[in-house]
Coordinates of C-alpha atoms in Angstrom, one line a residue:
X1427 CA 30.8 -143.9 144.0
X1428 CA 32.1 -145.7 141.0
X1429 CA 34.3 -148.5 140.4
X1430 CA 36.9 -149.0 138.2
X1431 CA 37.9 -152.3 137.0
X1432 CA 39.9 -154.0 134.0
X1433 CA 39.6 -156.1 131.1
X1434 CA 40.3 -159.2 132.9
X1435 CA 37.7 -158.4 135.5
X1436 CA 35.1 -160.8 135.6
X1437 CA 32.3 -159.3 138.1
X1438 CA 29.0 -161.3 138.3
X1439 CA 25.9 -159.3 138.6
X1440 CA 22.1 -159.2 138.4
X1441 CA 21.3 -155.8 139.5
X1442 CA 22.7 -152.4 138.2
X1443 CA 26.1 -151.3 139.0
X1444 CA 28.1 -148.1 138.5
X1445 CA 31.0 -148.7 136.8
X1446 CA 33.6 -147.0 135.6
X1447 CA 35.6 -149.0 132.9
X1448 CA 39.4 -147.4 133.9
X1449 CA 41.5 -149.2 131.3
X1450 CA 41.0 -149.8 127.7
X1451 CA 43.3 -152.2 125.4
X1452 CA 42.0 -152.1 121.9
X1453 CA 43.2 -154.6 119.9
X1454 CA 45.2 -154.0 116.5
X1455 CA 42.5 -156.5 114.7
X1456 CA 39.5 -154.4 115.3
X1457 CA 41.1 -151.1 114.7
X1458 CA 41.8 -153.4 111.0
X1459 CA 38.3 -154.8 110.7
X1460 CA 37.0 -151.1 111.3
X1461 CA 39.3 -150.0 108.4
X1462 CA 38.1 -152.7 105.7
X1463 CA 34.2 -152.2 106.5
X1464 CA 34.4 -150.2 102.9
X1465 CA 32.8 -146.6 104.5
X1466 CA 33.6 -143.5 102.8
X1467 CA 36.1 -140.8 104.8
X1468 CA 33.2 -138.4 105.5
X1469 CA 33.5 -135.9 108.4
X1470 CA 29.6 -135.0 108.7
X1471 CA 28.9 -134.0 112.2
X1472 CA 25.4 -134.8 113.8
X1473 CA 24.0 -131.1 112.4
X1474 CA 24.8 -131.8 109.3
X1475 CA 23.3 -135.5 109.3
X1476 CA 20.5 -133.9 109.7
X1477 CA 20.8 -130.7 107.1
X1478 CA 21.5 -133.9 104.8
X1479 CA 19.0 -136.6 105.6
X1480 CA 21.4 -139.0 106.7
X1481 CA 21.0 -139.1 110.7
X1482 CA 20.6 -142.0 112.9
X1483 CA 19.8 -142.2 116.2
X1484 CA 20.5 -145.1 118.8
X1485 CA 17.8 -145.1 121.3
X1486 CA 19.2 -146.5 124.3
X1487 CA 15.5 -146.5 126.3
X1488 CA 13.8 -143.8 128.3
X1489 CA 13.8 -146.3 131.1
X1490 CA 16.5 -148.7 130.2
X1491 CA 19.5 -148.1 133.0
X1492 CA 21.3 -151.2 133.0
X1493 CA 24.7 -149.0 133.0
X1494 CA 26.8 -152.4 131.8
X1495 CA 24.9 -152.7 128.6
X1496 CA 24.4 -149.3 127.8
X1497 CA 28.0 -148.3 128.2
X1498 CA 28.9 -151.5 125.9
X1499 CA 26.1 -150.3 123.0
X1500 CA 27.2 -146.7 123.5
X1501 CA 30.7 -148.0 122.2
X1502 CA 29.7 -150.1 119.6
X1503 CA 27.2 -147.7 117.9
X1504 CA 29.9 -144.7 118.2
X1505 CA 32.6 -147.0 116.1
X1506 CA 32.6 -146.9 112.3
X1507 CA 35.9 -146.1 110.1
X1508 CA 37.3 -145.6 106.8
X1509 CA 40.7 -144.8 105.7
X1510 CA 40.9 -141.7 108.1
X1511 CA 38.5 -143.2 110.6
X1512 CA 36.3 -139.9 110.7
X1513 CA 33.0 -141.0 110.2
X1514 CA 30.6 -141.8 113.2
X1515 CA 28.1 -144.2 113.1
X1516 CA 25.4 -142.7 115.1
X1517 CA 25.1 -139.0 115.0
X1518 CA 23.1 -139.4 118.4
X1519 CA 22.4 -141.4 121.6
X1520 CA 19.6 -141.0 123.5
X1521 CA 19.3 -142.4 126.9
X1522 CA 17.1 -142.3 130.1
X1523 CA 17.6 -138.5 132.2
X1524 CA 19.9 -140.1 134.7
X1525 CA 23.2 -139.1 136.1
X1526 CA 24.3 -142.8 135.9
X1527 CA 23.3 -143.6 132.8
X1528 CA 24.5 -140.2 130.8
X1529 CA 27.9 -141.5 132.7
X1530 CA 27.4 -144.7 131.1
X1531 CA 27.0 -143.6 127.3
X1532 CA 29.7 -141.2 127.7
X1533 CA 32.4 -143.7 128.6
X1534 CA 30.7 -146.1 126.3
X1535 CA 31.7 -142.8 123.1
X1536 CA 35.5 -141.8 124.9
X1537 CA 36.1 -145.7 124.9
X1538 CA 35.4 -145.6 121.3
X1539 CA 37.5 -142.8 120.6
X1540 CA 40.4 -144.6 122.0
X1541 CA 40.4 -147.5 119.5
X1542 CA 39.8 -145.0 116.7
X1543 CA 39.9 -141.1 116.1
X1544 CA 36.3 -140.1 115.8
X1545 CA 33.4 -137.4 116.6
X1546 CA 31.6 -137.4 118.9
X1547 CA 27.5 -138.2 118.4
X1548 CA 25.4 -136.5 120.2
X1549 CA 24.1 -137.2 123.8
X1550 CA 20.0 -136.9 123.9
X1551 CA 18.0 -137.6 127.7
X1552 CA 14.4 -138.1 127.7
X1553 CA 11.6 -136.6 129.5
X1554 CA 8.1 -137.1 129.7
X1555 CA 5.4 -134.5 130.2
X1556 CA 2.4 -137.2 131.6
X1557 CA 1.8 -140.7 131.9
X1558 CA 4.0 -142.6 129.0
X1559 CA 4.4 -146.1 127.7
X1560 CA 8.3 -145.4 127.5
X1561 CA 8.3 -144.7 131.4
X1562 CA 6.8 -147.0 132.9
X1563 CA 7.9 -150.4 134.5
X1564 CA 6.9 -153.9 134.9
X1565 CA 6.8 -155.4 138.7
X1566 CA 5.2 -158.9 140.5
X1567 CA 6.2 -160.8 143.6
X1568 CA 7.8 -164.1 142.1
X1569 CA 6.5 -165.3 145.1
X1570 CA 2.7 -165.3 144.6
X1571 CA 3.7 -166.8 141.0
X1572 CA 2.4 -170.5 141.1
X1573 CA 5.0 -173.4 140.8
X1574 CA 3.5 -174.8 138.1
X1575 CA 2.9 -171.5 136.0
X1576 CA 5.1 -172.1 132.3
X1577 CA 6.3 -168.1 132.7
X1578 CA 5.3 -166.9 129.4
X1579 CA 6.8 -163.8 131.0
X1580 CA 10.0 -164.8 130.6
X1581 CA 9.7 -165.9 127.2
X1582 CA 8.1 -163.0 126.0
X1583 CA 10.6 -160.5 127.2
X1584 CA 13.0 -159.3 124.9
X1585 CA 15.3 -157.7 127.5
X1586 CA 15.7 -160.5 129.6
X1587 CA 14.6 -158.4 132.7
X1588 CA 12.7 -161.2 134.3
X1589 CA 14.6 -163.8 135.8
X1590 CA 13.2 -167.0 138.3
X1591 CA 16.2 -168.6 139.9
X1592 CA 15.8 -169.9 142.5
X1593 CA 17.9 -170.0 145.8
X1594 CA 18.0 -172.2 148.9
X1595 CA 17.2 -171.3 152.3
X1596 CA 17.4 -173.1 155.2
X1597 CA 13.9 -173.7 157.8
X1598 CA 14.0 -175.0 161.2
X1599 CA 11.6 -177.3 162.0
X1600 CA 11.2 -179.8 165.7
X1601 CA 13.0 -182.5 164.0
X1602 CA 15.5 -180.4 162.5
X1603 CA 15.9 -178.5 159.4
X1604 CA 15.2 -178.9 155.8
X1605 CA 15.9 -177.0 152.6
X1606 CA 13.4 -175.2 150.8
X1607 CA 14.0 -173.8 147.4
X1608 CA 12.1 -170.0 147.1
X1609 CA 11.8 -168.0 144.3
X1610 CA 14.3 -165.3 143.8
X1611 CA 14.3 -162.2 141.3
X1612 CA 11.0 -161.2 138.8
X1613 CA 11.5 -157.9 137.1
X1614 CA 15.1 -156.9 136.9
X1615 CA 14.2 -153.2 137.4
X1616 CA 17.2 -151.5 135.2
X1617 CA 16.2 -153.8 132.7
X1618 CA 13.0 -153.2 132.2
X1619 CA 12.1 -150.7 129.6
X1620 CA 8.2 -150.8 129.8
X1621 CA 7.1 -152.8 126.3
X1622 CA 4.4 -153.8 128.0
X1623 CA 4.8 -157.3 126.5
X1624 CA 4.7 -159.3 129.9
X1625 CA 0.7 -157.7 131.1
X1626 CA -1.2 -160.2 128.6
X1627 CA 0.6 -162.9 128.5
X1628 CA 0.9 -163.5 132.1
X1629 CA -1.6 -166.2 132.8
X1630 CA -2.7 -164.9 136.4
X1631 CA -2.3 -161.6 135.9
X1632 CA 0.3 -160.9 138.8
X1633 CA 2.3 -158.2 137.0
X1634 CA 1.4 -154.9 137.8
X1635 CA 2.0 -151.8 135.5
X1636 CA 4.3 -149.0 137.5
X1637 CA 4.1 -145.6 135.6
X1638 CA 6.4 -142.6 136.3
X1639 CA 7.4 -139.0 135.4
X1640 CA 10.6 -137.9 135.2
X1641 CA 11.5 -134.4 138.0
X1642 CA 11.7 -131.7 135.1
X1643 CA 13.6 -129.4 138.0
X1644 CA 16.4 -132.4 138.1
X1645 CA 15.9 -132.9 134.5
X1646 CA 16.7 -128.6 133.4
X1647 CA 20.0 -129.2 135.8
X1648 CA 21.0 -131.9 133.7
X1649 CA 20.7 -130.3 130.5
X1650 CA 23.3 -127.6 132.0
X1651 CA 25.9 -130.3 132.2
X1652 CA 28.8 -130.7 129.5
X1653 CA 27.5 -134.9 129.1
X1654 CA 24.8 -133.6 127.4
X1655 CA 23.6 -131.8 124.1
X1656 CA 20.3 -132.7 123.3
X1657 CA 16.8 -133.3 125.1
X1658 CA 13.4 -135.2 123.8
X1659 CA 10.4 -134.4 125.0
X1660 CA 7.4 -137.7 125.1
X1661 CA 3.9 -136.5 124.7
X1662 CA 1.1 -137.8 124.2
X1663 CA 0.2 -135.3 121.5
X1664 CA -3.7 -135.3 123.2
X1665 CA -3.3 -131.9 124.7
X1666 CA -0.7 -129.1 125.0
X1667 CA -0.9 -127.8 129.0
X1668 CA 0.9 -129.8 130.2
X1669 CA 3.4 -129.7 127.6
X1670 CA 3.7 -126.2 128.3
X1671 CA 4.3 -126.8 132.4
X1672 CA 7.3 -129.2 131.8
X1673 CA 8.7 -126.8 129.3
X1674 CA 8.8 -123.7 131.0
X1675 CA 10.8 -126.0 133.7
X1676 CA 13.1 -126.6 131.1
X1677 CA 13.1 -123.3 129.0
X1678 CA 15.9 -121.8 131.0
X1679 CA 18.2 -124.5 130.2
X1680 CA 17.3 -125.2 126.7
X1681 CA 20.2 -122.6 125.6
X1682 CA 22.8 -125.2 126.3
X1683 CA 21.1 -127.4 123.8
X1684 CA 22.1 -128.3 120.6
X1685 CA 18.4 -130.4 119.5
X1686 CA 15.1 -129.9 120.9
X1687 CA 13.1 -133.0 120.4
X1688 CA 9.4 -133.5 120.5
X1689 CA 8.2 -137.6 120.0
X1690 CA 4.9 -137.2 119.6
X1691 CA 2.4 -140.6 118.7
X1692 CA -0.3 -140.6 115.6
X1693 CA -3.0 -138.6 117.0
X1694 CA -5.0 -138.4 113.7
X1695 CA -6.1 -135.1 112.2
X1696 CA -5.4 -133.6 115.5
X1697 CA -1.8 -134.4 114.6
X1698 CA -0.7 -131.3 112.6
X1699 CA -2.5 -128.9 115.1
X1700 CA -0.9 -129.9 117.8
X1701 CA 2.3 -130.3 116.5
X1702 CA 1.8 -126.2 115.5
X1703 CA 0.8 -125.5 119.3
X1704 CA 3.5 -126.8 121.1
X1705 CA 6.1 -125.1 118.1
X1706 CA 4.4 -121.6 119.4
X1707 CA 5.1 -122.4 123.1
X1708 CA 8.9 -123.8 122.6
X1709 CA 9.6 -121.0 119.8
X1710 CA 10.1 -118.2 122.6
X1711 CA 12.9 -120.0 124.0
X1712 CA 14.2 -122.1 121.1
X1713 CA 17.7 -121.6 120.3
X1714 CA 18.4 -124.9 118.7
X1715 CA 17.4 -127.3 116.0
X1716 CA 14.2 -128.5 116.7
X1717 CA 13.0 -132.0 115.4
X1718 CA 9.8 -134.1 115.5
X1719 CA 10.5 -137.8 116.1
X1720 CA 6.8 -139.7 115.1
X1721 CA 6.6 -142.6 116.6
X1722 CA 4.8 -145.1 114.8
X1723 CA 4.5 -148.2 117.1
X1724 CA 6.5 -147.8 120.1
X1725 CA 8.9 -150.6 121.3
X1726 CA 8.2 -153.0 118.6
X1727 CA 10.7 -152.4 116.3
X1728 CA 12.2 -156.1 117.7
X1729 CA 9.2 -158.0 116.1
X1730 CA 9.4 -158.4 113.1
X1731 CA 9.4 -156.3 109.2
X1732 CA 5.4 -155.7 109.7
X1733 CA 6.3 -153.6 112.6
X1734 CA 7.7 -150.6 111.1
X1735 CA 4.6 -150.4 108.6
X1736 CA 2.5 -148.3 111.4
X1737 CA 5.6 -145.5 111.6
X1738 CA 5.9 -145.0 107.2
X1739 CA 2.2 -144.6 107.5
X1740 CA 2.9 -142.2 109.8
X1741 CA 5.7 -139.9 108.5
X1742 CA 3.6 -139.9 104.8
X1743 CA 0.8 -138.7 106.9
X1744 CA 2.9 -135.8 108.2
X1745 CA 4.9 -135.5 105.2
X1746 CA 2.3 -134.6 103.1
X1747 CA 0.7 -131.8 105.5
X1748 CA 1.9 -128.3 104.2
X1749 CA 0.8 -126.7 107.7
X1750 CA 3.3 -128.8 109.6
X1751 CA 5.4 -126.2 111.8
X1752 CA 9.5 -125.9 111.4
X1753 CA 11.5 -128.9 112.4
X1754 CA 13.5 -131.8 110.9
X1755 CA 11.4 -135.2 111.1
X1756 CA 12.5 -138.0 111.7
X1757 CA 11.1 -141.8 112.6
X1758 CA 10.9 -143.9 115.2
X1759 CA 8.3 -146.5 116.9
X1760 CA 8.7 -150.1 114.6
X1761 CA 12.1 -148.8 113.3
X1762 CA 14.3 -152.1 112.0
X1763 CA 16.6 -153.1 109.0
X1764 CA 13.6 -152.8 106.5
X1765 CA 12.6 -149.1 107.6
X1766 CA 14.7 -147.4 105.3
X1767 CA 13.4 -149.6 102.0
X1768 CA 9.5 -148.9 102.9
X1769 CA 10.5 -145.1 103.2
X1770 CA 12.3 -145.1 99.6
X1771 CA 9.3 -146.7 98.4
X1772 CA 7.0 -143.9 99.3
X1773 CA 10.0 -141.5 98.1
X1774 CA 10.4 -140.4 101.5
X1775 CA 13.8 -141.1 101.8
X1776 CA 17.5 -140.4 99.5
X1777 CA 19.0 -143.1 98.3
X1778 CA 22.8 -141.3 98.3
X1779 CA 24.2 -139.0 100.6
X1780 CA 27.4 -137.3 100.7
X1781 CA 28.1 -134.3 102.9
X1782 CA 28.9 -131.5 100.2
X1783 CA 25.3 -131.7 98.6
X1784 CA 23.1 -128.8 99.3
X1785 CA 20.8 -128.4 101.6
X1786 CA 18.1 -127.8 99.1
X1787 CA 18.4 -131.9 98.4
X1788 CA 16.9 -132.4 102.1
X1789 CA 14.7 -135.6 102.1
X1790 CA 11.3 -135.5 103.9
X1791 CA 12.6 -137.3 106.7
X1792 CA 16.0 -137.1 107.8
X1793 CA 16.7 -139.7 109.7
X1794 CA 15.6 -142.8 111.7
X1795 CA 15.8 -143.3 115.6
X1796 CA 16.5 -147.4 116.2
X1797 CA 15.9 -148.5 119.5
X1798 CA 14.5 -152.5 120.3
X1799 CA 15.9 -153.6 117.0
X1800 CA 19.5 -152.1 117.5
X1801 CA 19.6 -153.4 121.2
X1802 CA 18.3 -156.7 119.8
X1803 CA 20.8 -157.1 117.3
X1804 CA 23.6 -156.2 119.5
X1805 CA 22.2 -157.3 122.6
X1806 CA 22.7 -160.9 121.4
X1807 CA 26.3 -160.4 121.4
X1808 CA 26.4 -158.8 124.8
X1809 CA 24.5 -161.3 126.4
X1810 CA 26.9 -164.0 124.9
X1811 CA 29.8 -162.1 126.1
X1812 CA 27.9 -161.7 129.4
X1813 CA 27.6 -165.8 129.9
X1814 CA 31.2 -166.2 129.1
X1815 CA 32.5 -163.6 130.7
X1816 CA 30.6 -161.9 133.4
X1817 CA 30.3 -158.1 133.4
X1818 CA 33.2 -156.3 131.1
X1819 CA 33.7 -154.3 128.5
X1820 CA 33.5 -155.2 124.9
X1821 CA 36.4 -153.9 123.6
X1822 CA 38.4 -156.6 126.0
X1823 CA 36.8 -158.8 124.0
X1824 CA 37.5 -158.4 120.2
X1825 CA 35.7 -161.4 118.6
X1826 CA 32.7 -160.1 120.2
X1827 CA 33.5 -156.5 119.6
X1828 CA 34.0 -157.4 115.7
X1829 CA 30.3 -159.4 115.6
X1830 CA 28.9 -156.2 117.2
X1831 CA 30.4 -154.4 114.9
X1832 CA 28.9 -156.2 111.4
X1833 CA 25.7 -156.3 113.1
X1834 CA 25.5 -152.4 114.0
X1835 CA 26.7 -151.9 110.6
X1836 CA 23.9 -153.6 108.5
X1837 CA 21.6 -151.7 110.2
X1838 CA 23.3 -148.5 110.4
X1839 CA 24.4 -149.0 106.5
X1840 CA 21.6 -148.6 104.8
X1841 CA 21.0 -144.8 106.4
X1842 CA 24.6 -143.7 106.0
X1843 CA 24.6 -145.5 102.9
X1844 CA 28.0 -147.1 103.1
X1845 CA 29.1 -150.8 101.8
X1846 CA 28.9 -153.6 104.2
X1847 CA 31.8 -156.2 104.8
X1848 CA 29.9 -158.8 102.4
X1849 CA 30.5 -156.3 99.6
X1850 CA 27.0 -155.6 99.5
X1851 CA 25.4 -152.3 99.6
X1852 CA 23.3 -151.8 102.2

């Protein structure tokens, strides 16, 4: 059952939570900051993003669920303004196949509807046909972790899901009783979005790798629901059976749909062909837009610029194939801030967009999917708000809504092509 509480709630939490953030008070000076960002009045809705090479996608995680944080990047990504404050700043949010969670980036969008008038991106859930590095988990017992260990873990997780305090318990011994201090915590489950980044590092290899596939029977009832409008599909793009099993689980509901996604990895040569099977066994039943998301290298976006050359590679590769089936592509896997200048490089991406050009001007890939590096760039702020506050909403909280905002922004900017607050373009 959910809570509600208010802006001058202050609730303390490790573990997830279901909230339900019951009153909003947007302040006057963010609906102002908004204003002056400098974006054009466009209107383009998510279908048209895409028709126009403009579309960006937050990816929230297929395994994040910390409900607090996704609400609170749900909001901030959905913001953007002009004069008539019509422009959205994602056209889609894609999050983990969870009743929870699909709660959680829908209050995060009506929140940001509230503080100004805009559309509404779309909400994508994810789905995996086999084994998956984006569903999978991280797990030890803290407890079999030596004292002395430094926890390169820890430093080497950039979602802060691993956490050592410690908490004292009391021992009765013949003389009395003492205080020992045990470990508490390890993997902060709802945290955790599998990068995998904690397996090498840790120096007595105690963390253990827990893989998972999401029920594609609860998954088709989802996609019936009004929360959501789009569904992606993770493959490993090795073979197509069972591909075909998950999706004739899901074919019945694929009518509500407004976007079929298929993220597929860099197979190779093997790429194109199977790309062109699975279109023939979705085609039957597809009503929808249908879009390839390649990812490059997953969950690395965070890294560093080097990251996103592995998914440029990959969209020229596919680019450049004349047997690739029907579907927008788009990019993923390494995404960050310096994505959208390797892609212009290689031509692969327009430089100007406005929503009454033609769809004949369509660039090769028509959008970019930003997952570690958005949450990164935000998540900073969060986790700032977090230590002052405790668990809130952000728009209680305008300083930290506003730096949110100009960090979302310079990311976003340079897709939507829109001037950022420095006066530079972007």
């Amino acid at each position: 059952m959910a809570t509600s509480f208010y802006c001058s709630s202050a609730i303390h939490t490790q573990h997830q939570v279901n909230v339900s953030f019951g009153s909003k008070n947007p302040l006057q000076n963010v609906k102002n900051l908004i204003k002056s960002f400098g974006i054009p009045s466009k209107s383009c809705s998510p279908h048209v993003s895409l028709q126009q090479g403009n579309w960006v996608k937050l990816i929230c995680g297929a395994s994040f669920e910390d409900v607090v944080d996704i609400r609170n990047l749900s909001l901030v990504y959905t913001l953007a303004g002009g004069k008539d404050a019509k422009l959205i700043i994602v056209d889609c949010i894609d999050c983990a196949a969870d009743p929870s969670v699909i709660n959680a980036v829908n209050e995060g969008i009506e929140t940001a509807r509230e503080i100004v008038s805009i559309r509404r991106p779309w909400v994508m859930i994810s789905v995996n046909d086999d084994e998956d590095l984006h569903f999978r988990k991280a797990e030890f017992d803290p407890e079999d972790c030596p004292s002395d260990c430094s926890r390169p873990c820890e430093n080497v997780c950039p979602a802060n899901a691993i956490s050592f305090e410690r908490e004292n318990s009391t021992m009765e011994v013949p003389f009395g009783s003492y205080q020992k201090a045990k470990p508490k915590g390890g993997v902060i489950t709802e945290r955790c979005y599998g990068c995998g980044r904690c397996f090498p590092v840790c120096p007595y290899d105690k963390i253990r790798e827990i893989t998972y596939v999401r029920d594609a029977m609860a998954t088709a009832e989802l996609l019936k629901t009004n929360d959501v409008d789009a569904v992606e599909i993770h493959t490993s793009g090795r073979q197509t059976n069972l591909f075909k099993e998950l999706w004739d689980d899901l074919a019945n509901s694929v009518k509500y749909l407004r976007l079929v996604a298929v993220s597929l990895p860099d197979t190779g040569d093997a790429t194109i062909s199977t790309m062109n099977q699975m279109y023939a066994i979705m085609e039957p039943h597809l009503s929808c837009f249908n879009l390839w998301q390649l990812d490059g290298r997953p969950m690395s976006g965070d890294i560093g610029r080097g990251a996103t050359r592995e998914s440029i590679a990959f969209a020229v590769r596919v680019a450049a194939s004349s047997e690739r089936p029907p579907g927008f592509l788009q990019l993923a896997g390494g995404t960050n801030v310096h994505t959208v200048d390797g892609l212009k490089k290689r031509g692969l991406f327009r430089t100007h967009i406005t929503c009454a050009e033609p769809n004949h001007l369509q660039s090769l890939i028509v959008g970019i999917a930003y997952g570690g590096y958005a949450r990164k760039i935000v998540g900073r702020v969060l986790s700032s708000m977090g230590s002052e506050n405790g668990v809130t909403g952000i728009e209680c909280h305008a300083e930290h809504l506003l730096k949110a905002l100009k960090e979302a922004l310079h990311l976003v900017g340079s897709v939507k092509s829109y001037n950022h607050p420095d006066g530079m373009q972007r």
